[in-house]
Short mmCIF file of C-alpha atoms and ligand atoms in Angstrom, two decimals:
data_model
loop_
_atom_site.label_atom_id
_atom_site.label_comp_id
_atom_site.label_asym_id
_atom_site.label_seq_id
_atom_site.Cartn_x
_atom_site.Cartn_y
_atom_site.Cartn_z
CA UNK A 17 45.10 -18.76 8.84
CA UNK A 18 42.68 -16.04 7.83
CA UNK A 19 40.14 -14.72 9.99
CA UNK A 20 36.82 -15.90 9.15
CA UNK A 21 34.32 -12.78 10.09
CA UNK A 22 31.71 -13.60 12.56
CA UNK A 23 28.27 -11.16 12.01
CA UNK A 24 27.75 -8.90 15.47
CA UNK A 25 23.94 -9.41 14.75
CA UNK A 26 23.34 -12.46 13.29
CA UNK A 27 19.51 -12.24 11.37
CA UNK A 28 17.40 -14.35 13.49
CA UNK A 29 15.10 -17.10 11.71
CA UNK A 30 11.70 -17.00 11.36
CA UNK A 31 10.98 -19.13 14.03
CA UNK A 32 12.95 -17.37 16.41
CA UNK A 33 11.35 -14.18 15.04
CA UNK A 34 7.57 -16.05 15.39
CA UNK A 35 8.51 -16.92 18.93
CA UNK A 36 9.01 -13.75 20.24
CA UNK A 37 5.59 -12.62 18.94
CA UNK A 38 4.08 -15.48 20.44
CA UNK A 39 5.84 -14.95 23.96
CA UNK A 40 4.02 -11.42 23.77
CA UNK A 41 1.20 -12.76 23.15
CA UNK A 42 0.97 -15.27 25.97
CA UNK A 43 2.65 -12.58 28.52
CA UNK A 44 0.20 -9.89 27.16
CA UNK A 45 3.26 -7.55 26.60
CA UNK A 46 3.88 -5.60 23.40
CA UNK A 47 7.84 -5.53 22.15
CA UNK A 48 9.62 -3.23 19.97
CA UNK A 49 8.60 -4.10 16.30
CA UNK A 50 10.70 -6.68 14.64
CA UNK A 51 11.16 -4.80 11.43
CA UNK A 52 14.11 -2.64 13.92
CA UNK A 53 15.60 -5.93 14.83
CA UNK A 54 16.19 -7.24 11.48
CA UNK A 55 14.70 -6.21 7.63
CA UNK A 56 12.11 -8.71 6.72
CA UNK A 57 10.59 -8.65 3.11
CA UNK A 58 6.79 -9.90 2.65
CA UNK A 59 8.04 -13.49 2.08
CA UNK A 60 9.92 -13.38 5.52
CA UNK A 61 7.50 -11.74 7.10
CA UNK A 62 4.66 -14.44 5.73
CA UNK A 63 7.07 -17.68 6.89
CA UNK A 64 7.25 -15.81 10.05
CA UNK A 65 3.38 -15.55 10.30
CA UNK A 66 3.50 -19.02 9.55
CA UNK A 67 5.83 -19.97 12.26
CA UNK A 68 3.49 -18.66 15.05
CA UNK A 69 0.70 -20.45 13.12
CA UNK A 70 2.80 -23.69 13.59
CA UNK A 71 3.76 -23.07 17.71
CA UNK A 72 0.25 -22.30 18.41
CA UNK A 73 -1.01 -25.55 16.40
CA UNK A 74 1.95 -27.56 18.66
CA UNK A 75 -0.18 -26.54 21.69
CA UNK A 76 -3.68 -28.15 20.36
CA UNK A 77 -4.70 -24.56 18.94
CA UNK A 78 -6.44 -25.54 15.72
CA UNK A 79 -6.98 -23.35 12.43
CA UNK A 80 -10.66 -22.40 12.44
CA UNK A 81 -10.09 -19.88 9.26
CA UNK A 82 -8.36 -16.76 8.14
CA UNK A 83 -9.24 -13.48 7.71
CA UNK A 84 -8.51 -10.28 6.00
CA UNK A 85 -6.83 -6.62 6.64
CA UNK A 86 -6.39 -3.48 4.93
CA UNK A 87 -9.62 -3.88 2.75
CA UNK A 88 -10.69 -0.30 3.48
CA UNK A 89 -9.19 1.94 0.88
CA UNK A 90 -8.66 4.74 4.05
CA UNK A 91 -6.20 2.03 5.90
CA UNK A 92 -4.81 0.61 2.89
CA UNK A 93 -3.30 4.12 2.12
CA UNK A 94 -3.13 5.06 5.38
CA UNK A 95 -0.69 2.29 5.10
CA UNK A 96 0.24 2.77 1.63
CA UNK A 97 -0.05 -0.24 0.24
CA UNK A 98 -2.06 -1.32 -2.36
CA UNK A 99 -3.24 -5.17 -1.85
CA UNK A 100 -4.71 -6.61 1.37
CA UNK A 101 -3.11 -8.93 3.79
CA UNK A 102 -3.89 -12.05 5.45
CA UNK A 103 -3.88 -13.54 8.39
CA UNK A 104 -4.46 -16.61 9.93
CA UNK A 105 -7.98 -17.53 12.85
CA UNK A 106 -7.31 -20.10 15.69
CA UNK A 107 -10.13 -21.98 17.79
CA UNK A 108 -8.41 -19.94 20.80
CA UNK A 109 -9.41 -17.01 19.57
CA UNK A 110 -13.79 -17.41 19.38
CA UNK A 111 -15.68 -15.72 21.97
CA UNK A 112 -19.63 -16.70 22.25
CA UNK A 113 -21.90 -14.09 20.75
CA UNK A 114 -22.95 -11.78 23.68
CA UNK A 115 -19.83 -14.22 25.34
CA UNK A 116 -17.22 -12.15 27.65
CA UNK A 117 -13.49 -11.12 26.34
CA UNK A 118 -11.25 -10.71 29.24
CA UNK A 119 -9.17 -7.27 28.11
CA UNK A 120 -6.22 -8.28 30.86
CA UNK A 121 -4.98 -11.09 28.20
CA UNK A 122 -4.34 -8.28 25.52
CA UNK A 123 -2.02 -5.43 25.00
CA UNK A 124 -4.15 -2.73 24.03
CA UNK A 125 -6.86 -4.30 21.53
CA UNK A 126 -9.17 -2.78 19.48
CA UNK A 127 -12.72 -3.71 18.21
CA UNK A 128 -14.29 -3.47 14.99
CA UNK A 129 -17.22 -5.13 12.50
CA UNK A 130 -16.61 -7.11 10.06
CA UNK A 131 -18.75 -9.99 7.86
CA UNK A 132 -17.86 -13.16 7.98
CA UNK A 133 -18.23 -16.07 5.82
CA UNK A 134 -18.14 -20.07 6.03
CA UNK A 135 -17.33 -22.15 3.90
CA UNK A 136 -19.20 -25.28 3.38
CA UNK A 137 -17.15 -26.99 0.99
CA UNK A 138 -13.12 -27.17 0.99
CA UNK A 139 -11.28 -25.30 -1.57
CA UNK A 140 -8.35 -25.94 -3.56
CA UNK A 141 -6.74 -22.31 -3.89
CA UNK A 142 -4.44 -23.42 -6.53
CA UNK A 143 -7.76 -24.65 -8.98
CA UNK A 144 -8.46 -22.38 -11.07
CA UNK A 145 -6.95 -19.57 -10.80
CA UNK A 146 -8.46 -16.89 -12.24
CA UNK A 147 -11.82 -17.98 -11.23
CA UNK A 148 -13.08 -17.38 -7.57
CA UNK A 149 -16.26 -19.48 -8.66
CA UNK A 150 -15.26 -22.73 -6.28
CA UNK A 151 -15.19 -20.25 -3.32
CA UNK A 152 -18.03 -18.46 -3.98
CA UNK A 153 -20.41 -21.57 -4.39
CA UNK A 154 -18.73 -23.08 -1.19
CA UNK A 155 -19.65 -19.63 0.82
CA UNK A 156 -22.95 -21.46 1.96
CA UNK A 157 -23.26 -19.09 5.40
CA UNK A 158 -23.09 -15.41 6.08
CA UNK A 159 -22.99 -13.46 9.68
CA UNK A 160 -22.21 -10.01 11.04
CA UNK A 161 -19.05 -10.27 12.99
CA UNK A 162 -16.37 -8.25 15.15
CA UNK A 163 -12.72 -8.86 15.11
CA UNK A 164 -10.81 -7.87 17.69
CA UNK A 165 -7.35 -6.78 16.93
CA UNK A 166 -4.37 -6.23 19.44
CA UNK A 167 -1.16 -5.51 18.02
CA UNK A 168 1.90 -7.45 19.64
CA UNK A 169 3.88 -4.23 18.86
CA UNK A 170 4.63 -1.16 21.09
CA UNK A 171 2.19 1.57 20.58
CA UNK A 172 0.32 -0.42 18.09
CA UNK A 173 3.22 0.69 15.31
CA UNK A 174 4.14 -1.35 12.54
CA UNK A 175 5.41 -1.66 9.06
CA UNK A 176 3.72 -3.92 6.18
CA UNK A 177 6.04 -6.57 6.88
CA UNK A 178 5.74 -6.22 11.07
CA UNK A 179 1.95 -6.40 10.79
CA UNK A 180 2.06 -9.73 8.39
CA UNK A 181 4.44 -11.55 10.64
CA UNK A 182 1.92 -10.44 14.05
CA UNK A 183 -0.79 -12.65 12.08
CA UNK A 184 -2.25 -9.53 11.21
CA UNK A 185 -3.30 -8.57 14.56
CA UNK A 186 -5.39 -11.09 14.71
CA UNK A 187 -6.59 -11.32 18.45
CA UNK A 188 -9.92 -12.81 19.12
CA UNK A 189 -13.28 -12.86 17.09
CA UNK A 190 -17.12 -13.07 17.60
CA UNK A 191 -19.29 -13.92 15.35
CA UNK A 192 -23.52 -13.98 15.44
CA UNK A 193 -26.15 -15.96 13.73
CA UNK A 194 -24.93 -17.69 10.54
CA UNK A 195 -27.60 -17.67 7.54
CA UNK A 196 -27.93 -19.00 4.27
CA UNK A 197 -25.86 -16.70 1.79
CA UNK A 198 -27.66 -17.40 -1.08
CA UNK A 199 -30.99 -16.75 0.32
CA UNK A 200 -29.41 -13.90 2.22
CA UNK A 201 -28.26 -12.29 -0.64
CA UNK A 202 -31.92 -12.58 -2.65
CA UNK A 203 -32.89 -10.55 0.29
CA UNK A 204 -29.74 -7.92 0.93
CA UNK A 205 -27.15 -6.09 -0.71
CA UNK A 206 -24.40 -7.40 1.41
CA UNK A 207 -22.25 -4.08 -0.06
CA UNK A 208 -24.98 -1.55 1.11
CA UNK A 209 -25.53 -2.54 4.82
CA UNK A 210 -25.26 -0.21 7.13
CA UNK A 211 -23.22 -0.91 10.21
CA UNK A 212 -23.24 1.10 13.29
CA UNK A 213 -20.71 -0.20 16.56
CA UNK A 214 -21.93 0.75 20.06
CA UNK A 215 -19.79 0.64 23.46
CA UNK A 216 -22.79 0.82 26.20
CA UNK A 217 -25.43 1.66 23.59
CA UNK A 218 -23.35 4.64 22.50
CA UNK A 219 -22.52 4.82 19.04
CA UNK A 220 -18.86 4.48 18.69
CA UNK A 221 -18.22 4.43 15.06
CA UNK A 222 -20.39 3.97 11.72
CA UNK A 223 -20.04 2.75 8.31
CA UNK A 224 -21.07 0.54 5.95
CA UNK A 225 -19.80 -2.94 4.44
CA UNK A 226 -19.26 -1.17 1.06
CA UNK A 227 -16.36 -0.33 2.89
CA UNK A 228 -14.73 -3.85 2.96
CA UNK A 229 -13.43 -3.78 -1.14
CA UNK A 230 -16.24 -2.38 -2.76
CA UNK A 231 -18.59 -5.57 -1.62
CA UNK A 232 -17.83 -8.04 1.56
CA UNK A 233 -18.27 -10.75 -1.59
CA UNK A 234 -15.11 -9.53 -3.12
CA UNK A 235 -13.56 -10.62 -0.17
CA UNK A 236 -13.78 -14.49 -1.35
CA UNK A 237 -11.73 -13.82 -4.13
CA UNK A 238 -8.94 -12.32 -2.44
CA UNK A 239 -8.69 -14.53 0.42
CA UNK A 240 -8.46 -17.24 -2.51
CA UNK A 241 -5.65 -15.62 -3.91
CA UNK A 242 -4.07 -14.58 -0.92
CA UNK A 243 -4.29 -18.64 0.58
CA UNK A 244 -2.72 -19.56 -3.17
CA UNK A 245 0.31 -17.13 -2.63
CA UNK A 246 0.93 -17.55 1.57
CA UNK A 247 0.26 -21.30 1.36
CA UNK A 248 -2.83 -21.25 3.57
CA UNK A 249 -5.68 -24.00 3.27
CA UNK A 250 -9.18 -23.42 3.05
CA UNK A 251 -10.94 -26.49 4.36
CA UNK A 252 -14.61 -27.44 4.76
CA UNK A 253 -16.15 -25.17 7.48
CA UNK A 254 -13.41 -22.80 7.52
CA UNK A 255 -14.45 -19.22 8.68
CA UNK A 256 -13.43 -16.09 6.37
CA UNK A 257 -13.67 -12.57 8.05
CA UNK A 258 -13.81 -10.46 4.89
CA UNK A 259 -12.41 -6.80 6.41
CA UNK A 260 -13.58 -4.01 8.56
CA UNK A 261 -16.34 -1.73 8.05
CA UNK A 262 -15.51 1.31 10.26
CA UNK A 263 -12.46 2.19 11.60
CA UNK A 264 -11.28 -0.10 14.86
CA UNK A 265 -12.58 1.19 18.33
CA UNK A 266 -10.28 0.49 21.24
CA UNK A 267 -11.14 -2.11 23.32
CA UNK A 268 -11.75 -1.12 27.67
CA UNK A 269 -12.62 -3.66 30.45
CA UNK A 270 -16.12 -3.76 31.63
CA UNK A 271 -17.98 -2.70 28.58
CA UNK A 272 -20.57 -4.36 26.00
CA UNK A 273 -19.84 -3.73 22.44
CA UNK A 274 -22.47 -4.52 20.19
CA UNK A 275 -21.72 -4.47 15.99
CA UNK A 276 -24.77 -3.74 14.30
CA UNK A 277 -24.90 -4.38 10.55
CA UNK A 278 -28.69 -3.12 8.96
CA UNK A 279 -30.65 -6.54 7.89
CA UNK A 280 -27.96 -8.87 8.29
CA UNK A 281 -27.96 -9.11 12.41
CA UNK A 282 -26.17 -7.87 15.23
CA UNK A 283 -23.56 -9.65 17.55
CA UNK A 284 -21.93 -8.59 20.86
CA UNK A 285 -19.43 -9.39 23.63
CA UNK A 286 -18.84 -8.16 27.15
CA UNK A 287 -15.43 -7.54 28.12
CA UNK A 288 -13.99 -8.61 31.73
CA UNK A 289 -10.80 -7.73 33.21
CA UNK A 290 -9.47 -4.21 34.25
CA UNK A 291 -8.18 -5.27 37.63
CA UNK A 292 -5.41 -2.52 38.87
O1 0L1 T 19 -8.04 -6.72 10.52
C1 0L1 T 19 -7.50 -5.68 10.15
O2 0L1 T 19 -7.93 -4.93 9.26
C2 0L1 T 19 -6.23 -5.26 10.84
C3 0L1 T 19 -5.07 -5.51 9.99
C4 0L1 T 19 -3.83 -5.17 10.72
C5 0L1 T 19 -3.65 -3.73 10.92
C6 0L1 T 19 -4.02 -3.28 12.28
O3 0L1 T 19 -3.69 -3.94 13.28
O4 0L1 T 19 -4.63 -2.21 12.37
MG1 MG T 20 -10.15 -7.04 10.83
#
């Protein structure tokens, strides 16, 4: 009878990959990036993303949105790559404005500002698809934000397809006082804001929103297109964070970190933990 050969490393499934992300997650422990375990292409890497999405909805952790990376032209070729990726916002992961983030639950995260969006109206990505005028008109809100990343991976190293199946980093967010976009914009140019991020009322990194694609607004369109091509829904009251505005800032116990974006508002968070 002839030997049928059986693979030494068998490529694990995107659920078992997902899982393993997820366990780091809940034990706050990074692990060796799963790009060295087995190759994953972006369509792996997205059903793993999705996988995690799916374990953490098992445990009551609802979708509250999704959110953007790599928008800044310095980290997109810092990466080289040359389209954004998305990644997928849980209830779990809100903190209050001026709320407290306890650091001990992460791995080594990092802070930075962002805008985010809401949308008032669901959207069908797959209508129309080369317009992103559904999304646009359903942006009804606007508010200066922070995202706080924390790779799952060991010294925050990743490839493309690594950083798509960790959710993007996606950690925990914080957003301020929502306005009316439309009026906002008759008052702002929402790609011209300056934004400043302070850790104790020292300034820790500056930039401005032209810095997420050109205009924060662009965002909308892309986060259409990416929720078309990853599967991703876009329901009523879903919340969008469009990209970062200065480079991220990592995140210590015991601090406040305040993101301060010129016109549109301010937001901040206190962060607990640091026990030895
Ligand atoms: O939100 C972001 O721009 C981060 C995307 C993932 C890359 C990273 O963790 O730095
Ligand atoms: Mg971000």
């Amino acid at each position: 009878m002839p030997e049928i050969p059986v693979p030494e490393n068998p490529v694990p499934d995107s659920d078992e990959l997902a899982a393993i992300l997820d366990e780091a997650v809940r034990a706050a422990t990074a692990v060796p990036q799963l790009s060295l375990r087995a190759p994953l292409d972006e369509d792996e890497a997205y059903a793993v993303q999705s996988a995690g999405v799916r374990l953490r909805a098992a445990r009551g952790d609802q979708v509250v949105g999704v959110k953007l990376g790599f928008t800044s032209k310095a980290k997109a070729e810092q990466m080289g790559v040359a389209d954004v990726i998305v990644g997928v916002l849980h209830q779990s992961m809100e903190v209050a404005d001026e709320g407290t983030l306890d650091v001990d639950t992460m791995i080594h995260p990092r802070i930075e500002p962002e805008v985010a969006f809401r949308l008032g109206a669901a959207v069908d990505p797959h209508a129309d698809p080369d317009s992103d005028a559904d999304i646009v008109a359903a942006a009804v809100e606007v508010a200066p934000a922070m995202e706080i990343i924390d790779s799952r991976y060991e010294n925050f190293k990743f490839s493309l397809a690594d950083v798509v199946a960790d959710n993007t980093s996606a950690a925990a967010y914080v957003i301020g006082l929502w306005r009316p976009l439309a009026q906002t914009l008759d008052e702002l140019d929402l790609a011209a804001l300056e934004v400043a991020l302070s850790v104790d009322g020292t300034e820790a990194a500056r930039g401005s929103s032209a810095d997420i694609l050109g205009d924060p607004l662009l965002a909308l369109a892309a986060v259409k297109r990416m929720a078309r091509e990853h599967g991703l829904e876009l329901p009523a009251g879903s919340v969008i964070l469009a990209g970062a505005a200065t480079a991220a800032v990592p995140l210590e116990a015991g601090v406040t970190v305040t993101a301060d974006l010129a016109g549109l508002g301010r937001v901040s968070l206190r962060t607990g933990g640091g026990a030895a």
